[in-house]
mmCIF file of C-alpha atoms in Angstrom:
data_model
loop_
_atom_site.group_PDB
_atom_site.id
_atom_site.type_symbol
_atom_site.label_atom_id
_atom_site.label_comp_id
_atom_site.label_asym_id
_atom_site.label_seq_id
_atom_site.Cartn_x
_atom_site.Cartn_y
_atom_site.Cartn_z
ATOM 1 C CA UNK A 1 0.000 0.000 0.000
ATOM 2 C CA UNK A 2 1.509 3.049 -1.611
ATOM 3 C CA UNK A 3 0.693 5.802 0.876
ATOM 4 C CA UNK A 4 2.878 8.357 -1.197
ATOM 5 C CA UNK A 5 2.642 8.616 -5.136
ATOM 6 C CA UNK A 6 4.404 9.847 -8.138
ATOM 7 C CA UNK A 7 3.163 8.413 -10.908
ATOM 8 C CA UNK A 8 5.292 10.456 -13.295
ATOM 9 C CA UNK A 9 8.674 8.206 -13.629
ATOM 10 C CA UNK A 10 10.483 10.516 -15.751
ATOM 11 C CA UNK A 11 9.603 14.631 -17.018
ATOM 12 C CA UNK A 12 11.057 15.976 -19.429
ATOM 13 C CA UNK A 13 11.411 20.199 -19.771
ATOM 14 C CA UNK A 14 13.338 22.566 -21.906
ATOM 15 C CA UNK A 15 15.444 24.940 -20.089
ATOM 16 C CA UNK A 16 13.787 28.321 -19.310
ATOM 17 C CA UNK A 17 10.843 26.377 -18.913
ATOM 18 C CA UNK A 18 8.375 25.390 -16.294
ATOM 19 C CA UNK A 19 9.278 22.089 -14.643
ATOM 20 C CA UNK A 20 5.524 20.895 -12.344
ATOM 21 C CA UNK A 21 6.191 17.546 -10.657
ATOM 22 C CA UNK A 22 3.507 16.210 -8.498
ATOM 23 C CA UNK A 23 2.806 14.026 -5.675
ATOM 24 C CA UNK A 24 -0.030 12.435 -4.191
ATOM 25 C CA UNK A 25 -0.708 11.173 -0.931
ATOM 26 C CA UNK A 26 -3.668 8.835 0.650
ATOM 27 C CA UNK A 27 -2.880 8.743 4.649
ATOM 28 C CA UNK A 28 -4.719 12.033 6.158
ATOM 29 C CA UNK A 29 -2.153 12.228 8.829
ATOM 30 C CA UNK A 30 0.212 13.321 7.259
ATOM 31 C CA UNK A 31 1.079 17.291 7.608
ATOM 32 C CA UNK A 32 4.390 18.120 7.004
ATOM 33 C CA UNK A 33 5.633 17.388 3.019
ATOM 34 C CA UNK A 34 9.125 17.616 2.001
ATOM 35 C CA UNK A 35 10.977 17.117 -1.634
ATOM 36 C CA UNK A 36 14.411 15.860 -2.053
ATOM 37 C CA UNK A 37 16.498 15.848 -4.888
ATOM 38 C CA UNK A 38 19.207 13.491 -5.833
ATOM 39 C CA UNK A 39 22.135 13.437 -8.476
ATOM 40 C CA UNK A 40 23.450 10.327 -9.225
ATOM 41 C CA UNK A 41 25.998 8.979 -7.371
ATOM 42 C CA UNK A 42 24.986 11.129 -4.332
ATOM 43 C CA UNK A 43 22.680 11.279 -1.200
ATOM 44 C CA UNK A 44 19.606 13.184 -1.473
ATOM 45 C CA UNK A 45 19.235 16.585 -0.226
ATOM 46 C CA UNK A 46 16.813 18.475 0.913
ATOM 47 C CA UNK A 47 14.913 20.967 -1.341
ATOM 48 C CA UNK A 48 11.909 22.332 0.143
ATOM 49 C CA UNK A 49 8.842 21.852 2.650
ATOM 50 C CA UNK A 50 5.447 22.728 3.378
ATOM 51 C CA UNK A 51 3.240 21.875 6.699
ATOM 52 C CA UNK A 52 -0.042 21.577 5.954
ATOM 53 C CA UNK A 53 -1.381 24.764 7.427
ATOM 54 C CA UNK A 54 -0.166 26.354 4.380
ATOM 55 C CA UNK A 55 -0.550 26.086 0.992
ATOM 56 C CA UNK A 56 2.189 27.665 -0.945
ATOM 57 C CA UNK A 57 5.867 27.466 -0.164
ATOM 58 C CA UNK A 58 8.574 29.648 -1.925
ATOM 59 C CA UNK A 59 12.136 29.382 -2.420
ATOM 60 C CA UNK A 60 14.010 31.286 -5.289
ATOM 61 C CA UNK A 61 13.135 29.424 -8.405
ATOM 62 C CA UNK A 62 11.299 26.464 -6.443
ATOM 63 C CA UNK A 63 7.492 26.509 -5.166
ATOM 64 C CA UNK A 64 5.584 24.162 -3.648
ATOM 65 C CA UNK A 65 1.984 23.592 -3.648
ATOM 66 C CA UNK A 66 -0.584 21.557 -1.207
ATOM 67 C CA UNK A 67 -3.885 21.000 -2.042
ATOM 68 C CA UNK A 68 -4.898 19.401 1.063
ATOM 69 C CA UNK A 69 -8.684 18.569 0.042
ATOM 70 C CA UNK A 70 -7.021 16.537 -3.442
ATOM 71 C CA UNK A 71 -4.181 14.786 -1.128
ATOM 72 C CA UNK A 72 -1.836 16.798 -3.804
ATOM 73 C CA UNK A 73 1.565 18.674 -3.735
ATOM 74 C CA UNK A 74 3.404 19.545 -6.532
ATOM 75 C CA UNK A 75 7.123 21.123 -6.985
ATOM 76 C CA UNK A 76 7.283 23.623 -9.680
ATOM 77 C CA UNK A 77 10.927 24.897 -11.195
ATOM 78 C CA UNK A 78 10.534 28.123 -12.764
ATOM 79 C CA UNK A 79 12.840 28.260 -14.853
ATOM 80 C CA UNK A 80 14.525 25.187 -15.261
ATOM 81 C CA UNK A 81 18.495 24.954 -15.462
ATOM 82 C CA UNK A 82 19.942 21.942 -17.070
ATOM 83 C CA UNK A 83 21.520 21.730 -13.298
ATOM 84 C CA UNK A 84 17.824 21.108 -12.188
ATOM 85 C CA UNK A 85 18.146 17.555 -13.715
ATOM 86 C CA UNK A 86 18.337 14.807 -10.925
ATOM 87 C CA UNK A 87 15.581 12.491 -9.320
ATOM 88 C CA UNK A 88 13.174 14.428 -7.140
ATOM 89 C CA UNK A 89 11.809 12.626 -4.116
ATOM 90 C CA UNK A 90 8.225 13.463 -2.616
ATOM 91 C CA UNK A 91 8.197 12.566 1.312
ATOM 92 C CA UNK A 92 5.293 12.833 3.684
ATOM 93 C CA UNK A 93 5.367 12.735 7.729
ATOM 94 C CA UNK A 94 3.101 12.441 10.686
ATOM 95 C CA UNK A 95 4.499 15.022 13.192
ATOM 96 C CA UNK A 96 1.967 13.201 15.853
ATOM 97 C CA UNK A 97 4.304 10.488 15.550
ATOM 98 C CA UNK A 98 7.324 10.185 17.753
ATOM 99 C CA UNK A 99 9.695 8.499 15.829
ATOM 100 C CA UNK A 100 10.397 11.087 13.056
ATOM 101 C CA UNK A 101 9.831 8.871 10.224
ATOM 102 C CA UNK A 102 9.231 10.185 6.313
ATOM 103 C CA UNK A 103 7.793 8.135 3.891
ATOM 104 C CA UNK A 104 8.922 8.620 -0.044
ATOM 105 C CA UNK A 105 7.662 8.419 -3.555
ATOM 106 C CA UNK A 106 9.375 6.400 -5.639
ATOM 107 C CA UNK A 107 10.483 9.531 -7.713
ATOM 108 C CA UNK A 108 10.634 11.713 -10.361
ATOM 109 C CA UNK A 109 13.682 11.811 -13.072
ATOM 110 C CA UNK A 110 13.415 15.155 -14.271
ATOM 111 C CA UNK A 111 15.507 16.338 -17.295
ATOM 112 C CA UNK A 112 16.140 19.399 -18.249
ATOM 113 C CA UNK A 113 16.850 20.116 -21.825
ATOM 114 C CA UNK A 114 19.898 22.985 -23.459
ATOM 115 C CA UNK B 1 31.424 19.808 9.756
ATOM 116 C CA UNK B 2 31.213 16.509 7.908
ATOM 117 C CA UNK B 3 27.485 15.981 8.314
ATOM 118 C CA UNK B 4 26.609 12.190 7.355
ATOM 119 C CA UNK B 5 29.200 10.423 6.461
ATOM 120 C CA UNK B 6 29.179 6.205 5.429
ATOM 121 C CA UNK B 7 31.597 3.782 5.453
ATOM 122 C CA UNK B 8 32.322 1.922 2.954
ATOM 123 C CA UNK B 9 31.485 3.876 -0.428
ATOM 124 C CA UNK B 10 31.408 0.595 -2.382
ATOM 125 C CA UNK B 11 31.380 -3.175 -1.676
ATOM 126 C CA UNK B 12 31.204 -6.729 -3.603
ATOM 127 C CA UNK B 13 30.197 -9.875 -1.067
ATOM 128 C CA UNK B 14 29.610 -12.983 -2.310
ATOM 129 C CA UNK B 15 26.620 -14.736 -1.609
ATOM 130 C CA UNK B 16 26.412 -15.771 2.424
ATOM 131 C CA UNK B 17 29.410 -13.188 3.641
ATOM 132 C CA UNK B 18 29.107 -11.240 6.222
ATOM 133 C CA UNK B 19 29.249 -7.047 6.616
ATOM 134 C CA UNK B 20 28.500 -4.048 8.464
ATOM 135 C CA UNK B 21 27.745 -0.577 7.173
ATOM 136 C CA UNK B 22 28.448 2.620 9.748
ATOM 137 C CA UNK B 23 27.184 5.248 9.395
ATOM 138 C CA UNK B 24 28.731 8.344 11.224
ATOM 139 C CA UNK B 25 26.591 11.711 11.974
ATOM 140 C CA UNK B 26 28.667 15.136 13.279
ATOM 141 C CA UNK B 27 25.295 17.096 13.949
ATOM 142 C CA UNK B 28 24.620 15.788 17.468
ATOM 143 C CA UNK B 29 21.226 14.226 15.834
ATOM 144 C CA UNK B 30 19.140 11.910 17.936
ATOM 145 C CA UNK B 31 17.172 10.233 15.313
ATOM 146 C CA UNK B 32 18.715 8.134 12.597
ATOM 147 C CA UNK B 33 17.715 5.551 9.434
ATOM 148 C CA UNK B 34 18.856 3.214 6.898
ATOM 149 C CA UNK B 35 17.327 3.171 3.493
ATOM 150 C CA UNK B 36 17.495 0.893 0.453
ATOM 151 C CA UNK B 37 17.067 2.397 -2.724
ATOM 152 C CA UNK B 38 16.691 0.103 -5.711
ATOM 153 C CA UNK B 39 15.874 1.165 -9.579
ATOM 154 C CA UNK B 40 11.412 2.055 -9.627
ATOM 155 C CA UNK B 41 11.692 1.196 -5.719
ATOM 156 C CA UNK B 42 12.019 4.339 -4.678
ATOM 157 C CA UNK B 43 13.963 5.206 -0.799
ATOM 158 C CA UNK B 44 13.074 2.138 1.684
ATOM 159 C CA UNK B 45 13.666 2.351 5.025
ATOM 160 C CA UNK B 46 15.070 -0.506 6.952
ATOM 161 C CA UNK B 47 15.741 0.230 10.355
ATOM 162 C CA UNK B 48 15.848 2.984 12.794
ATOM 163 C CA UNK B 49 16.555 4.558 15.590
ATOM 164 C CA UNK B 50 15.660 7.293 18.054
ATOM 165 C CA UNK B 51 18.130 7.210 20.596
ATOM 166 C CA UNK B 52 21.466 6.205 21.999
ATOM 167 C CA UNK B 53 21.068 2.753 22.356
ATOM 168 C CA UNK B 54 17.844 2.109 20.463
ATOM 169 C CA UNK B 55 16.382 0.814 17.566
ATOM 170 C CA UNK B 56 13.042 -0.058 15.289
ATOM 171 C CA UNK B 57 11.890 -2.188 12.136
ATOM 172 C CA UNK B 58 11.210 -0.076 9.344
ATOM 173 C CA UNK B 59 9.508 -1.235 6.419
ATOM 174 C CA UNK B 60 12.218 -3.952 4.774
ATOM 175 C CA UNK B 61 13.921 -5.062 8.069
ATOM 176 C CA UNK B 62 14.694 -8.479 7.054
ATOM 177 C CA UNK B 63 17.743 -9.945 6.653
ATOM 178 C CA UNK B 64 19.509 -6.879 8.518
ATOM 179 C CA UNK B 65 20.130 -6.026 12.097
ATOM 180 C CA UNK B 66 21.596 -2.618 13.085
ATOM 181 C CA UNK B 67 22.854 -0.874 16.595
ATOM 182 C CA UNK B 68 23.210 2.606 18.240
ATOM 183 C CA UNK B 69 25.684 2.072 20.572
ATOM 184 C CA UNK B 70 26.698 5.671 20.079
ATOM 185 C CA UNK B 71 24.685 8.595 19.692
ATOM 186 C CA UNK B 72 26.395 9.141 16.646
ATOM 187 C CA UNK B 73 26.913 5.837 14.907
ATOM 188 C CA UNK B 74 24.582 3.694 13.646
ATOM 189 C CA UNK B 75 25.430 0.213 12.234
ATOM 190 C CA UNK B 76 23.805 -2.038 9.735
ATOM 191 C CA UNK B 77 25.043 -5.451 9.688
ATOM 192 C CA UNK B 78 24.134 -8.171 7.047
ATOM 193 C CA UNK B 79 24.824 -11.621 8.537
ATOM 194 C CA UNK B 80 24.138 -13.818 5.790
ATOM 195 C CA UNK B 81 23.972 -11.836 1.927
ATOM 196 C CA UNK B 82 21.843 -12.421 -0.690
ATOM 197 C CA UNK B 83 21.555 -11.181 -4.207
ATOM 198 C CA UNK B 84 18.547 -9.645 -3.242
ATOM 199 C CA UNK B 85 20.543 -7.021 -0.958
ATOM 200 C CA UNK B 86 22.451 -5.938 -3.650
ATOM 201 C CA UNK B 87 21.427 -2.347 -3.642
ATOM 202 C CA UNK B 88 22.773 1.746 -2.795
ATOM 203 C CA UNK B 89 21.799 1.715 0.818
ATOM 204 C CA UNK B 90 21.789 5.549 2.113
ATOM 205 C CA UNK B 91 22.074 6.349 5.896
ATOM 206 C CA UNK B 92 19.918 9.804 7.610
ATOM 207 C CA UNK B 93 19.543 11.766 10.665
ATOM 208 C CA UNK B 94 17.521 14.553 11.992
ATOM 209 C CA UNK B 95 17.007 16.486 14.674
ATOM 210 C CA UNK B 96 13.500 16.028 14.847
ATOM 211 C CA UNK B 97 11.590 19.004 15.090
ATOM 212 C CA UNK B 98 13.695 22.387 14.763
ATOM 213 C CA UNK B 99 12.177 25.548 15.897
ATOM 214 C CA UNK B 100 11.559 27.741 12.734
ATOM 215 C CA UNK B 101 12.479 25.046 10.633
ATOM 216 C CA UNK B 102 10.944 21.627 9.924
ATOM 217 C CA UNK B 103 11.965 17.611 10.262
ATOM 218 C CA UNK B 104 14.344 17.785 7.138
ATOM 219 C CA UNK B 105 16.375 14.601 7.394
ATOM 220 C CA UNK B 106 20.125 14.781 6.004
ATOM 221 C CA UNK B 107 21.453 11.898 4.300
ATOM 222 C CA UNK B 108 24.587 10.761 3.433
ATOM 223 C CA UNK B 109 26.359 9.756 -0.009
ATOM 224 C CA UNK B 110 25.584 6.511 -0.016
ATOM 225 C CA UNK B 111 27.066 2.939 -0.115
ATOM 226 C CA UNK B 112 26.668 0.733 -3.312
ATOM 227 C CA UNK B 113 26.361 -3.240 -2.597
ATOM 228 C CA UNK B 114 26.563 -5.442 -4.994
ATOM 229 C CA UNK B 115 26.283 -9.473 -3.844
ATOM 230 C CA UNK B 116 27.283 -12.255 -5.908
#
């Protein structure tokens, strides 16, 4: 039982362009949603979070979205840099939980185009 | 400061050797994890822990056993590999909850498995 989704595998952009990867979730407890990125090669790193009293996050060029009624988040890149190209991982947590734990998508290849 | 840092980078075991990952953490975190992350699978978690001296099943626990002697080291041990382990196994901590911030875990590079 998949309690975090990404059903997109792989996106593909051109740079300058608008990257949207999304993420959906089914347990209603969770209420604090991160994204990770990760180069090959490497350990993922933290991007960007949003607890679920909001529903817009903003960081320079990356913005995330929770639609808490549709169980949806989505990353957008605006624009996209050929550096943007890595695996982005959606992760969802409980912070009624005492044990800290995230559970991940199983991720997004996103490549970014010259 | 190093952050997360994992010992060894890369290994080859044959099938039925025996091997233990650490994992080392500068940031005085008390909560740390082992993933698995295989091709589609996405990031796994095997065991964990939330204290000196502690630890918990994640969601693939089998066929590993880990240990916390240290608040800052966290072992995972594979008594008896199988093919089946072969996989990039990435090690986290976190503070938990930090004021202003959020529960971003930090992970480390990674060690790559491969049993034969």
């Amino acid at each position: 039982d998949q309690q975090v989704k990404q059903n997109s595998p792989s996106l593909s952009v051109q740079e300058g362009r608008i990257s949207i990867l999304n993420c959906d979730y089914t347990n209603s407890m969770f209420d604090y949603f991160l994204w990770y990125k990760k180069y090959p090669a490497e350990g993922p790193t933290f991007l960007i979070s949003i607890s679920s009293i909001k529903d817009k996050n903003e960081d320079g060029r990356f913005t995330v979205f929770l639609n808490k009624s549709a169980k949806h988040l989505s990353l957008h890149i605006v624009p996209s840099q050929p550096g943007d190209s890595a695996v982005y991982f959606c992760a969802a947590f409980d912070s009624g939980g005492s044990n800290y734990k995230l559970t991940f998508g199983k991720g997004t290849l996103l490549t970014v185009n010259p | 400061n190093a952050g997360v840092t994992q010992t060894p980078k890369f290994r080859v075991l044959k099938t039925g050797q025996s091997m233990t990952l650490l994992c080392a953490q500068d940031m005085n975190h008390e909560y740390m994890y082992w993933y698995r992350q295989d091709p589609g699978m996405g990031l796994r978690l095997i065991h964990y822990s939330v204290g000196e001296g502690t630890t918990a099943k994640g969601e693939v626990p089998d066929g590993y056993n880990v240990s916390r002697l240290k608040k800052q080291n966290f072992l995972l041990g594979l008594e008896s590999a199988a093919p089946s382990q072969t996989s990039v196994y990435f090690c986290a901590s976190t503070e938990g909850l930090i004021v202003g911030g959020g529960y971003e875990q930090y992970f480390g590079p990674g060690t790559r498995l491969t049993v034969t």
